[in-house]
Coordinates of C-alpha atoms and ligand atoms in Angstrom, one line a residue:
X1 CA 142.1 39.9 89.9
X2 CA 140.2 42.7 88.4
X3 CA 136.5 43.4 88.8
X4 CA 134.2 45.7 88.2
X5 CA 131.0 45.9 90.3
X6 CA 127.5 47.6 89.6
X7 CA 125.5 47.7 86.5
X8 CA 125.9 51.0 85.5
X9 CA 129.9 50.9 86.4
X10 CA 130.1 48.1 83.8
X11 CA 128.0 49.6 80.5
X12 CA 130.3 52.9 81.5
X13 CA 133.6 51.1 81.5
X14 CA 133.5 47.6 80.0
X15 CA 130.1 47.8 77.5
X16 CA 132.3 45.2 75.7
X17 CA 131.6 42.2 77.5
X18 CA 127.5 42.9 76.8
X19 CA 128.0 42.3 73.2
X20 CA 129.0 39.3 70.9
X21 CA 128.6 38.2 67.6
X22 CA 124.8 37.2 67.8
X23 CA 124.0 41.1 68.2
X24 CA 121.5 40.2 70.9
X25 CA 120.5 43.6 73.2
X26 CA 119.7 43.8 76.3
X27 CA 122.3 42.2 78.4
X28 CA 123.4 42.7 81.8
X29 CA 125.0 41.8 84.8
X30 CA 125.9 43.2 88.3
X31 CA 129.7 41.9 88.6
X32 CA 132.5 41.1 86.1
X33 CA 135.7 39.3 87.1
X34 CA 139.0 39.1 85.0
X35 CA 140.8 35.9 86.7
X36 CA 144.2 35.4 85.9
X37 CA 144.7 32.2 86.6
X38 CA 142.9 28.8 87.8
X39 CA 142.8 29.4 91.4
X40 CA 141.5 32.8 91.2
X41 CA 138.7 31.7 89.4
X42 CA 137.7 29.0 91.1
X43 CA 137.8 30.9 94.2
X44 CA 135.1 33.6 92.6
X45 CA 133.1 30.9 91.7
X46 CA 133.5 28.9 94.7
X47 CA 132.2 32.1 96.8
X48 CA 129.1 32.8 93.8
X49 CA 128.2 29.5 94.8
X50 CA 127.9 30.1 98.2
X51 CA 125.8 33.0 97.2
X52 CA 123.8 31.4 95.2
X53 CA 125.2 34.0 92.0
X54 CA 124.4 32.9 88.9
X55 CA 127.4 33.2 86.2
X56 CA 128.1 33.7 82.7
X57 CA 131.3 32.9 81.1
X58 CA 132.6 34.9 78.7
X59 CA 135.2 34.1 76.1
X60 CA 136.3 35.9 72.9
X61 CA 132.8 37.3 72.5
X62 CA 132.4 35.6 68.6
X63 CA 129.8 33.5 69.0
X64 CA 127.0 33.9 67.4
X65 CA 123.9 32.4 69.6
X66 CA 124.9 34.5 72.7
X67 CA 125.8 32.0 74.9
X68 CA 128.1 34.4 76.6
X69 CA 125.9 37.3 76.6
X70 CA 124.6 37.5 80.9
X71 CA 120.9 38.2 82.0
X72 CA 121.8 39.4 85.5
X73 CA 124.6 38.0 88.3
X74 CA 128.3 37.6 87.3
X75 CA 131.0 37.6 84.3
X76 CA 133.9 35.5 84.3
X77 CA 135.8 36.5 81.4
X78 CA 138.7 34.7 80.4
X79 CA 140.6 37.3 78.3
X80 CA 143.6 37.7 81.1
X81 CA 143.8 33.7 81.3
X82 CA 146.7 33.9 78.3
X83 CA 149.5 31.3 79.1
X84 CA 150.6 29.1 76.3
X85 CA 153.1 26.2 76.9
X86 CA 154.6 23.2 74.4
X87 CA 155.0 20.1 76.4
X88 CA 157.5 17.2 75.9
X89 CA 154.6 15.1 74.6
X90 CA 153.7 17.3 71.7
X91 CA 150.6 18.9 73.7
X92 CA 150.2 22.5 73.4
X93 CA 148.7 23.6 76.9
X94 CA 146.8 26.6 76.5
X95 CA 145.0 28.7 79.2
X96 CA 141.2 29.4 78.6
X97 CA 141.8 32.6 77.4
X98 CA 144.2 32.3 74.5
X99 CA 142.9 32.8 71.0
X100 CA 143.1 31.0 68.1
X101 CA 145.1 33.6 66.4
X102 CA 147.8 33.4 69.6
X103 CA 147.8 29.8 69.5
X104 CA 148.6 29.6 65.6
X105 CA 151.3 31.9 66.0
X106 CA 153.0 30.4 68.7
X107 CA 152.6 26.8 67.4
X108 CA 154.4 28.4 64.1
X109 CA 157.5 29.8 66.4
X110 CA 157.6 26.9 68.6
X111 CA 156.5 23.5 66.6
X112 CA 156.5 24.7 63.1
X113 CA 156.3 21.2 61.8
X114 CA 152.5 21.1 63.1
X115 CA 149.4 22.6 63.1
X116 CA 145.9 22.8 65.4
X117 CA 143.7 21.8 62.6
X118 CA 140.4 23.4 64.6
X119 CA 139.7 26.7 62.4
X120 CA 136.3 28.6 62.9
X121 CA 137.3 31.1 60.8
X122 CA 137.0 33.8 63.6
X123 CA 140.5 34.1 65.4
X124 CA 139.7 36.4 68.0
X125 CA 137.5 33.1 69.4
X126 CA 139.0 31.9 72.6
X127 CA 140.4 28.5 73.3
X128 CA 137.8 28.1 76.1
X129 CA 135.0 29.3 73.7
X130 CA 135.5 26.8 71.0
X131 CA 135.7 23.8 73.5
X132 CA 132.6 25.1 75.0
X133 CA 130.9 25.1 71.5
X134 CA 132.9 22.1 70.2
X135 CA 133.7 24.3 67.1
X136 CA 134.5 23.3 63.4
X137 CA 136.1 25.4 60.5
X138 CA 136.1 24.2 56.8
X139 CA 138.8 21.8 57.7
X140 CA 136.7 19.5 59.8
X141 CA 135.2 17.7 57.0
X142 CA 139.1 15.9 56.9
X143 CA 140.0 16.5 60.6
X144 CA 136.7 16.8 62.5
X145 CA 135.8 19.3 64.9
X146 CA 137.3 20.9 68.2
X147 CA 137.0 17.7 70.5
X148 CA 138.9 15.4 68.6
X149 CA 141.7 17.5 69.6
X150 CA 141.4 17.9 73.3
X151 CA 143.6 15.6 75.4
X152 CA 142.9 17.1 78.3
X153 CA 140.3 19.7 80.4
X154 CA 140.5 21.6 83.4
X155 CA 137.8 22.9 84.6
X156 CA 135.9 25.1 87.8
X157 CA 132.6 23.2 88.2
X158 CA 129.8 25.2 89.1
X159 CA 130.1 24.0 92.9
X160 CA 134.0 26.0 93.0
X161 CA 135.7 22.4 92.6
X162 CA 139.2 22.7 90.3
X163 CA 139.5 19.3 88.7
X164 CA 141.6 18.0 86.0
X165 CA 139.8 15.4 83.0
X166 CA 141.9 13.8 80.7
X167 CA 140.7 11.5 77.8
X168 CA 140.8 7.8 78.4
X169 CA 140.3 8.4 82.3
X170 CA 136.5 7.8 82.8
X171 CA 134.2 6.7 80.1
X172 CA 130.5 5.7 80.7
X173 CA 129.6 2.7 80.6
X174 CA 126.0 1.3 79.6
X175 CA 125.2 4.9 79.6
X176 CA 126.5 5.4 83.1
X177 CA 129.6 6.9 84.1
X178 CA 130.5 7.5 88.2
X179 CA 133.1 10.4 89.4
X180 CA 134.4 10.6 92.8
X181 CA 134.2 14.5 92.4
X182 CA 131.4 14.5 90.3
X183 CA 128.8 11.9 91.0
X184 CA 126.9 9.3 88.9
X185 CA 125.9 11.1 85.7
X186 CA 123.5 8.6 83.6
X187 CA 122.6 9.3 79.9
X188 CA 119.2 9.4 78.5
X189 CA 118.1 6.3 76.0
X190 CA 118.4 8.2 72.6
X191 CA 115.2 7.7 69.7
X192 CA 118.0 8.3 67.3
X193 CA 122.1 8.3 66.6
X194 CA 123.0 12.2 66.7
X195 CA 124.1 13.3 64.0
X196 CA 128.4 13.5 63.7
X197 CA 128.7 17.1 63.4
X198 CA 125.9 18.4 66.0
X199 CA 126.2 20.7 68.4
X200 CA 122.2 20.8 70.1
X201 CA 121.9 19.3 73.5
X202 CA 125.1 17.4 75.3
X203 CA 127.2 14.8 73.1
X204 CA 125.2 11.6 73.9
X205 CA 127.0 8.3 73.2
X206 CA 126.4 5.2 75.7
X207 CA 130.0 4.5 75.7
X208 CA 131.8 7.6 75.5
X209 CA 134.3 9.4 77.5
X210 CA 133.9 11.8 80.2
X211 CA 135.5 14.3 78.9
X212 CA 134.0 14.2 75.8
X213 CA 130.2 15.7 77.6
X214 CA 132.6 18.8 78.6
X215 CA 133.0 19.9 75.4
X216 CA 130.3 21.7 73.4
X217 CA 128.4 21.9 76.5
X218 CA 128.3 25.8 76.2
X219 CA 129.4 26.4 79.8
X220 CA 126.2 25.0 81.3
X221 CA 128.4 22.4 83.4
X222 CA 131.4 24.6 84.3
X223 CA 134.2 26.9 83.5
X224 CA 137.1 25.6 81.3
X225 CA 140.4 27.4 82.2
X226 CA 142.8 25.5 80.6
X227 CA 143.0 22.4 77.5
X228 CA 145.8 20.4 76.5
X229 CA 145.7 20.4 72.6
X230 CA 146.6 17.5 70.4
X231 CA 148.6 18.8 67.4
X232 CA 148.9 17.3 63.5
X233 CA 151.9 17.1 61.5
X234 CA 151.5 19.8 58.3
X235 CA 151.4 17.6 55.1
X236 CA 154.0 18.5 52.6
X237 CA 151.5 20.1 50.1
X238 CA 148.4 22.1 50.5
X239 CA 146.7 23.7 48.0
X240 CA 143.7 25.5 47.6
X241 CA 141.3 26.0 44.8
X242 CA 137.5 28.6 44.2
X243 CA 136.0 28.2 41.2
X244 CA 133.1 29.5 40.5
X245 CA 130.5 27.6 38.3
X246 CA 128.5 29.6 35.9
X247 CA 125.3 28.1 37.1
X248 CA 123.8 25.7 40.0
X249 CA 123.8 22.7 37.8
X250 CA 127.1 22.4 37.2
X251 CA 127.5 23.2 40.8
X252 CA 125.4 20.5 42.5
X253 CA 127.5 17.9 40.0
X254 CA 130.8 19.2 40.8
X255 CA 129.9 19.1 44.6
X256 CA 128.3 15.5 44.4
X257 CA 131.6 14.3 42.5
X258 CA 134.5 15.2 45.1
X259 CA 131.9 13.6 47.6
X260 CA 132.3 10.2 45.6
X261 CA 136.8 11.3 44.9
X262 CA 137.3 8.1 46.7
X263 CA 141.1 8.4 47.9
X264 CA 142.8 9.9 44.8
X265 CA 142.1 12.9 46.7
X266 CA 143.0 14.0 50.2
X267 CA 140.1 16.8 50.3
X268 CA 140.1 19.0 53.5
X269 CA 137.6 21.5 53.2
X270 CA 134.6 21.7 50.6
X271 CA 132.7 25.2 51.1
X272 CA 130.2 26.8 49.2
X273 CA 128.8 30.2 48.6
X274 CA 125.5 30.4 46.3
X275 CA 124.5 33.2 43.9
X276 CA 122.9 35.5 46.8
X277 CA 126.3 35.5 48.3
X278 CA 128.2 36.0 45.0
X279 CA 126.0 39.5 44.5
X280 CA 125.9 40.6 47.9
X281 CA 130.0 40.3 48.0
X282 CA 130.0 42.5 44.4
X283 CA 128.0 45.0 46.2
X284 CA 129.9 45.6 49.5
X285 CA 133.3 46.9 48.4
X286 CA 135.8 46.2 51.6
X287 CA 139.3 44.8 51.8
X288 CA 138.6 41.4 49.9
X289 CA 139.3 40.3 46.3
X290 CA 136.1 40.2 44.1
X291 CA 134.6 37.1 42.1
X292 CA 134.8 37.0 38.3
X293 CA 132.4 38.4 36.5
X294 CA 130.7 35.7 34.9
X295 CA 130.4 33.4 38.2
X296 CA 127.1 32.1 39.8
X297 CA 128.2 30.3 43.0
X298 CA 131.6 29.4 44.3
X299 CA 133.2 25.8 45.7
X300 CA 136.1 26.2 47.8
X301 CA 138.3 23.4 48.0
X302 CA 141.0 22.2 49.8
X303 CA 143.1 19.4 49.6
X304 CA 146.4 18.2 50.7
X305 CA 149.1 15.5 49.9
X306 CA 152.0 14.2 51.8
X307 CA 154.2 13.3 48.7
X308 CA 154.7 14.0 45.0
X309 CA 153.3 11.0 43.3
X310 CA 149.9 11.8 45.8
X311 CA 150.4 15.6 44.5
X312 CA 150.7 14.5 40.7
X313 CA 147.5 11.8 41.0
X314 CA 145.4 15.1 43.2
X315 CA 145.9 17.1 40.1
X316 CA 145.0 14.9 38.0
X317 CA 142.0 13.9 39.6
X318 CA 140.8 17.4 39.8
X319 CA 141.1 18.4 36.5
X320 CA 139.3 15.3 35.7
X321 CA 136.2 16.4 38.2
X322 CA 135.7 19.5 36.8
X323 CA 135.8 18.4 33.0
X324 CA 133.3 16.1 34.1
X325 CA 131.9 18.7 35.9
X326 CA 131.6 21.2 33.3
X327 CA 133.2 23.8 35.6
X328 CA 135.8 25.7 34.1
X329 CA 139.8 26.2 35.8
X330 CA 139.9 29.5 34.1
X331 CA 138.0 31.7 36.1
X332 CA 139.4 29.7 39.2
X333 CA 142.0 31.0 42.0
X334 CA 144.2 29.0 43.7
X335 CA 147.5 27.7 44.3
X336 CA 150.0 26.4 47.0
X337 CA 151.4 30.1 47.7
X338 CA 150.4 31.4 51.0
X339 CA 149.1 34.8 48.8
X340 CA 147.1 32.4 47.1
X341 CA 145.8 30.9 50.0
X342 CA 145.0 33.8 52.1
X343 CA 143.1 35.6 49.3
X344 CA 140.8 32.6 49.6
X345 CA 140.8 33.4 52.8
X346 CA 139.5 37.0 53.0
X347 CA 137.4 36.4 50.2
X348 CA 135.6 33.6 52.5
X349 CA 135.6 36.0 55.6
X350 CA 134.2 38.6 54.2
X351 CA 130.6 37.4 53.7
X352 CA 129.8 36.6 57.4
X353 CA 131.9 39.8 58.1
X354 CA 129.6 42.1 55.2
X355 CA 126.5 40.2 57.1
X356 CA 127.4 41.0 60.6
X357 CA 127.6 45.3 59.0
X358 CA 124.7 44.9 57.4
X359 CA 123.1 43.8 60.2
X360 CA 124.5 46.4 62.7
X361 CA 123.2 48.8 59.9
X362 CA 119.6 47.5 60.5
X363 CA 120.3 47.8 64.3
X364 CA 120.5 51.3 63.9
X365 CA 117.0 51.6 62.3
X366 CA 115.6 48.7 64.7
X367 CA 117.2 48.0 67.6
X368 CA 115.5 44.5 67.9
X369 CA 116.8 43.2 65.0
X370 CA 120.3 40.5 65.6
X371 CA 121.9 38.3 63.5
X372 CA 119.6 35.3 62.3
X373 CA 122.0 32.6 60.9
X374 CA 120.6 28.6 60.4
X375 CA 123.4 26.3 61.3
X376 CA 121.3 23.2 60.6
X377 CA 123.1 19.9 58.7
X378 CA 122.0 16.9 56.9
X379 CA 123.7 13.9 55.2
X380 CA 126.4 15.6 52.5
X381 CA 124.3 13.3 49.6
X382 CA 121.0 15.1 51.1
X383 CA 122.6 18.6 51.0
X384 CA 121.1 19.8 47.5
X385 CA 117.7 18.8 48.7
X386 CA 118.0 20.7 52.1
X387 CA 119.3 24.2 49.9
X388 CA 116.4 24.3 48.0
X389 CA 113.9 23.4 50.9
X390 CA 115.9 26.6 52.9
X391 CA 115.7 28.6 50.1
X392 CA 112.3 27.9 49.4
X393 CA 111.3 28.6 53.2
X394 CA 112.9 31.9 52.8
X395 CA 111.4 33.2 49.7
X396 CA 108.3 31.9 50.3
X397 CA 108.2 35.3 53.0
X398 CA 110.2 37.7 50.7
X399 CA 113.0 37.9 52.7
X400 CA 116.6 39.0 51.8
X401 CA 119.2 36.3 52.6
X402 CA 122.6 34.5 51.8
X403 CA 123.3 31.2 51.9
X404 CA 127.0 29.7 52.3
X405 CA 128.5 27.1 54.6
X406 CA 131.0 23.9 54.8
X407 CA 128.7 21.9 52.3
X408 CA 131.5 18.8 52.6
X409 CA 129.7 18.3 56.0
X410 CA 126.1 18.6 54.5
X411 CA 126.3 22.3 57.3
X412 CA 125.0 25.4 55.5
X413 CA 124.4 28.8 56.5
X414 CA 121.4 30.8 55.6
X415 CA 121.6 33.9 56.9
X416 CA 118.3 36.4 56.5
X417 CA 118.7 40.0 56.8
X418 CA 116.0 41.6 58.1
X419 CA 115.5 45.3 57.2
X420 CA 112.1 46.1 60.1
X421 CA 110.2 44.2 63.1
X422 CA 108.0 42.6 60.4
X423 CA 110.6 41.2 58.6
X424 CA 112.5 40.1 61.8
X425 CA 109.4 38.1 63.2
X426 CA 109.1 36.2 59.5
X427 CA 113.1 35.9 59.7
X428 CA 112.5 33.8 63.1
X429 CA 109.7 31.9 62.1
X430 CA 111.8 30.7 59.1
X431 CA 114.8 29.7 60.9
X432 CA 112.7 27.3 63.2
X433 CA 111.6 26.1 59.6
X434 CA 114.9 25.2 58.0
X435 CA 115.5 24.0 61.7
X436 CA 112.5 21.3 61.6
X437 CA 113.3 20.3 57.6
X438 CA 117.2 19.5 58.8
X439 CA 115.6 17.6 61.6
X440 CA 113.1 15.7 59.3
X441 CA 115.7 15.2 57.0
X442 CA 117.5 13.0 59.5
X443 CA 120.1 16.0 60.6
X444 CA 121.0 18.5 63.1
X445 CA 119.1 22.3 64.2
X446 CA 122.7 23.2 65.3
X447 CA 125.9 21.9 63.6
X448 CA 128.7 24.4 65.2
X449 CA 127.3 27.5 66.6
X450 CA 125.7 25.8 69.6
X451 CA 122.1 26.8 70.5
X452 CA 122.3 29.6 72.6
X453 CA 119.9 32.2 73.9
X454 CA 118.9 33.1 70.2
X455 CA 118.0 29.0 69.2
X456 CA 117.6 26.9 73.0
X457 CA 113.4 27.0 71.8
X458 CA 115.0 24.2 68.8
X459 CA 116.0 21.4 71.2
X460 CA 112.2 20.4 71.4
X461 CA 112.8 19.9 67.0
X462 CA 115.5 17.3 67.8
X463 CA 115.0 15.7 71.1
X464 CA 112.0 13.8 72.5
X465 CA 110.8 15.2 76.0
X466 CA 112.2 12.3 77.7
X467 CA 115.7 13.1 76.5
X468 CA 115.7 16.6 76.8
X469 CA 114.8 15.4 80.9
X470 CA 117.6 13.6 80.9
X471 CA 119.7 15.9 79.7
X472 CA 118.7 18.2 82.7
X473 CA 119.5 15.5 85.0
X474 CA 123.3 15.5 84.4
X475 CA 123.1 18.9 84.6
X476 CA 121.2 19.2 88.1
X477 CA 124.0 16.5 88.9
X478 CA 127.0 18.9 88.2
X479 CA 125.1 22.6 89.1
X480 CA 122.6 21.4 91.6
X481 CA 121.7 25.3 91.4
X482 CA 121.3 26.1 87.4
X483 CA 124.0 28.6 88.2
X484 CA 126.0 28.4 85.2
X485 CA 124.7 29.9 82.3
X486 CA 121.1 29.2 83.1
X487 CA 119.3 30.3 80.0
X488 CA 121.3 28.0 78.0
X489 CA 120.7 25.0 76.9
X490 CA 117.4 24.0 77.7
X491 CA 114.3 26.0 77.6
Ligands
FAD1 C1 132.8 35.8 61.2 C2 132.5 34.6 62.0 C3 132.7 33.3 61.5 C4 132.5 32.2 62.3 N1 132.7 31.0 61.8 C5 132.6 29.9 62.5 C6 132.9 28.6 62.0 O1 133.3 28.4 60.9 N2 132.8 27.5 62.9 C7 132.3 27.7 64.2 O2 132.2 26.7 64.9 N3 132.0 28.9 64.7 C8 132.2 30.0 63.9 N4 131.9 31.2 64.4 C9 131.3 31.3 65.8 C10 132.3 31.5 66.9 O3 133.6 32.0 66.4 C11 132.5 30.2 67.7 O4 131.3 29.8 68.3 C12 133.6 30.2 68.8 O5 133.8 28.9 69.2 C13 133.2 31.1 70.0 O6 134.4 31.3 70.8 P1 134.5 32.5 71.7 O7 135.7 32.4 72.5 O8 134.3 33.8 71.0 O9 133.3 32.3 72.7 P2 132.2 33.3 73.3 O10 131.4 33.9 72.2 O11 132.8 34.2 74.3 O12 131.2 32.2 74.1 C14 130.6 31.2 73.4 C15 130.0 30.2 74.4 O13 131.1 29.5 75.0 C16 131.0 29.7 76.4 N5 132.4 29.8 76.9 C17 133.4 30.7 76.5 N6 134.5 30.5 77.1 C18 134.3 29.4 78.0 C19 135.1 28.8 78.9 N7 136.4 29.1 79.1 N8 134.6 27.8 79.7 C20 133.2 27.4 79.5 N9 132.5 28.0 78.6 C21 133.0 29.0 77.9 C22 130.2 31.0 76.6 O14 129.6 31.0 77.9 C23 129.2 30.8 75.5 O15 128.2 30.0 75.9 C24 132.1 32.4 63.6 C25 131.9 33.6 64.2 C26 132.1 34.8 63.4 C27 131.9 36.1 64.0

């Protein structure tokens, strides 16, 4: 296994794995570790333990809240962790390691006839980093997000212990839920359902699964070094369609008509981009295809349909929502080609890609400033309320921002872009704005991205004190220590 030891050693030779997506500076750590498989892992972490060394685990290095970013102790990255299998049973068993990009392109060689419907857009993310963060992509609005497609985890809990979970095997019951290796983990009493696409605190259900309080539990609880993936057939059409109203009203209608399609139309994905993000795309020139000239905002839609009469009665539906709409098909791009699609595609990525640049820009000028993105979500029919409100906490401080998302799920965006210190601090105190109006709102502070170093202060917006104790309690149960990613989680 190779390791690196010594602080300096490590921002000489592998600065890499002291930087992620969330731009956060500052991090450190006295040890990094490259385990190739299972058992070398667990045996590093089994010996940490005994040390009492606190770890970090690193995955692709995408996320956004730093999770993976370490204050100190030891790195377990899983980057060498790459084995891919396709079992008789239609599971895909991936190791930790393996990114989404691998795992598409060997599912396309090997089981052509499916796909691994979790997409987050990013596909240098790690397998292990988007169970961690129980990610979603625009097509979770049809097929949910990253746990509805895990069978099966293994994992090295913090004490060095390799175990296998697999769904159906232990579910809690009344809130309690007892594991010979594990112990009796027992839920906290919730105030309130949590919301179906949240990603603050541990997934919280009285009757749930095991398994299911592994995933998105940003690697507070262990280290996940392999997943057996569920798989779903590809449906004999797909097509995507942008168009790109001419202003919000027509917008907000066409949005809060392919909410009420009913079944005429299989809709995957409904995204949005609003007029900040239409002119900051015209005025960074890169790699991407650039809007029409007249548009205001953009939808993205996609939609699928497993036969031609369900084709034929899609299309017709759609031209109906947007006459109704008032949003014209001329302007629009689209189509069942794979061209088609992947225009759509880099036209999506390149907004969060143009904000992470512009954001390294400002790091040159001020090296405190990262990435400040909300991930909040509310209700799809309260979405339109809960732009404005975010809009509305942004300009009320003058600051510069875009605001996109997967507005099927009610889950925007707002990203500010803070130029200097002064405008950071307002940037921060905003975020925990939006955060608090999702929460009032009846929604989430965190949909996807997981909390984090940057967002952990936000549990307190969503959970009582009570809950967020409990919380701690499963986690004292499983890392006795606070080894594991200690800053995460709770504050
Ligand atoms: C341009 C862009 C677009 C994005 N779009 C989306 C999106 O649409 N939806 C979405 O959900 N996210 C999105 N993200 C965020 C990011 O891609 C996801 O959070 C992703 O799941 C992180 O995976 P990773 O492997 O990069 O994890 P890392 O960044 O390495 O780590 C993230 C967290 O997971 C933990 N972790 C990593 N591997 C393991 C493991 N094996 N075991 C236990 N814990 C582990 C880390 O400790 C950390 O807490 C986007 C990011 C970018 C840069």
């Amino acid at each position: 296994m190779r390791s690196i030891t010594g602080k300096e050693n490590i921002e000489d030779s592998c600065a890499n794995i002291l930087t992620d997506e969330s731009n956060l500076a500052g991090a450190w750590c006295d040890i990094a570790v490259w385990p190739e498989t299972s058992v070398e892992a667990q045996a590093f972490i089994q010996s940490s333990a005994k040390d009492g060394v606190p770890i970090t685990v690193s995955g692709g290095l995408t996320g956004i809240a730093g999770g993976a970013l370490p204050e100190g102790g030891a790195v377990v990255s899983t980057s060498c962790m790459k084995k891919i299998e396709y079992e008789d049973n239609g599971l895909i068993k991936a190791e930790a390691g393996v990114t989404i990009e691998e795992l598409q392109r060997f599912i396309s060689s090997e089981a052509g006839q499916f796909f691994y419907p979790p997409d987050p857009t990013e596909e240098t993310a790690s397998i292990g980093g988007t169970i961690a963060t129980d990610a979603s992509g625009a097509d979770s609005f049809l097929y949910g997000s990253t746990r509805e497609w895990i069978q099966k985890l293994e994992l090295v809990l913090p004490s060095g212990k390799l175990l296998e979970i697999e769904r159906d095997q232990y579910r809690f019951e009344d809130l309690m839920c007892r594991h010979p290796d594990i112990g009796t983990l027992i839920l906290p009493k919730l105030s309130r359902k949590q919301s179906p696409k949240n990603a603050a605190g541990y997934y919280m259900h009285p009757d749930m699964d095991l398994i299911d309080l592994f995933i998105g539990s940003e690697s507070t609880l262990g280290l996940i070094t392999r997943a057996w993936l569920k798989l779903a057939p590809v449906p004999s059409f797909l097509f995507d369609l942008t168009v790109f109203p001419e202003d919000f009203v027509s917008f907000w209608n066409l949005f809060e008509n392919l909410l009420n399609t009913g079944d005429s139309l299989l809709i995957r994905a409904i995204e949005m981009m609003d007029d900040r993000c239409i002119d900051f795309i015209r005025s960074h020139s890169g790699d991407f295809p650039l809007p029409p000239e007249n548009a205001h905002c953009a939808l993205l839609l996609r939609a699928e349909a497993w036969n031609d009469d369900q084709l034929d009665e899609a299309l017709t539906a759609m031209d109906e929502i947007l006459e109704k709409s008032n949003v014209s098909s001329e302007t629009a791009w689209g189509g069942f080609e794979p061209s088609e699609q992947q225009k759509i595609r880099d036209f999506r990525h390149a907004l969060p890609e143009s904000v992470n640049h512009i954001i390294s820009e400002a790091r040159r000028e001020c090296p405190s400033i990262h990435k400040l993105g909300s991930d909040g979500a509310v209700e799809p029919s309260k979405l339109r309320e809960y732009y404005f409100r975010t809009r509305e906490i942004l300009e009320e401080r003058n600051l510069p921002y875009v605001i996109f998302g997967h507005a099927g799920q009610g889950h925007i965006h707002a990203n500010a872009l803070p130029h200097s210190l002064k405008e950071l601090v307002l940037a921060e105190e905003a975020m925990r704005e939006i955060a608090a109006a999702a929460v009032e709102m009846g929604g989430t502070v965190s949909a996807e991205h997981g909390l984090g170093k940057l967002k952990v202060g936000f549990l307190s917006l969503m959970y009582t004190e009570n809950e967020i104790k409990g919380m701690e309690s499963i986690r004292r149960v499983i890392d006795p220590d606070c080894l594991f990613s200690r800053s995460l989680k709770f504050p």
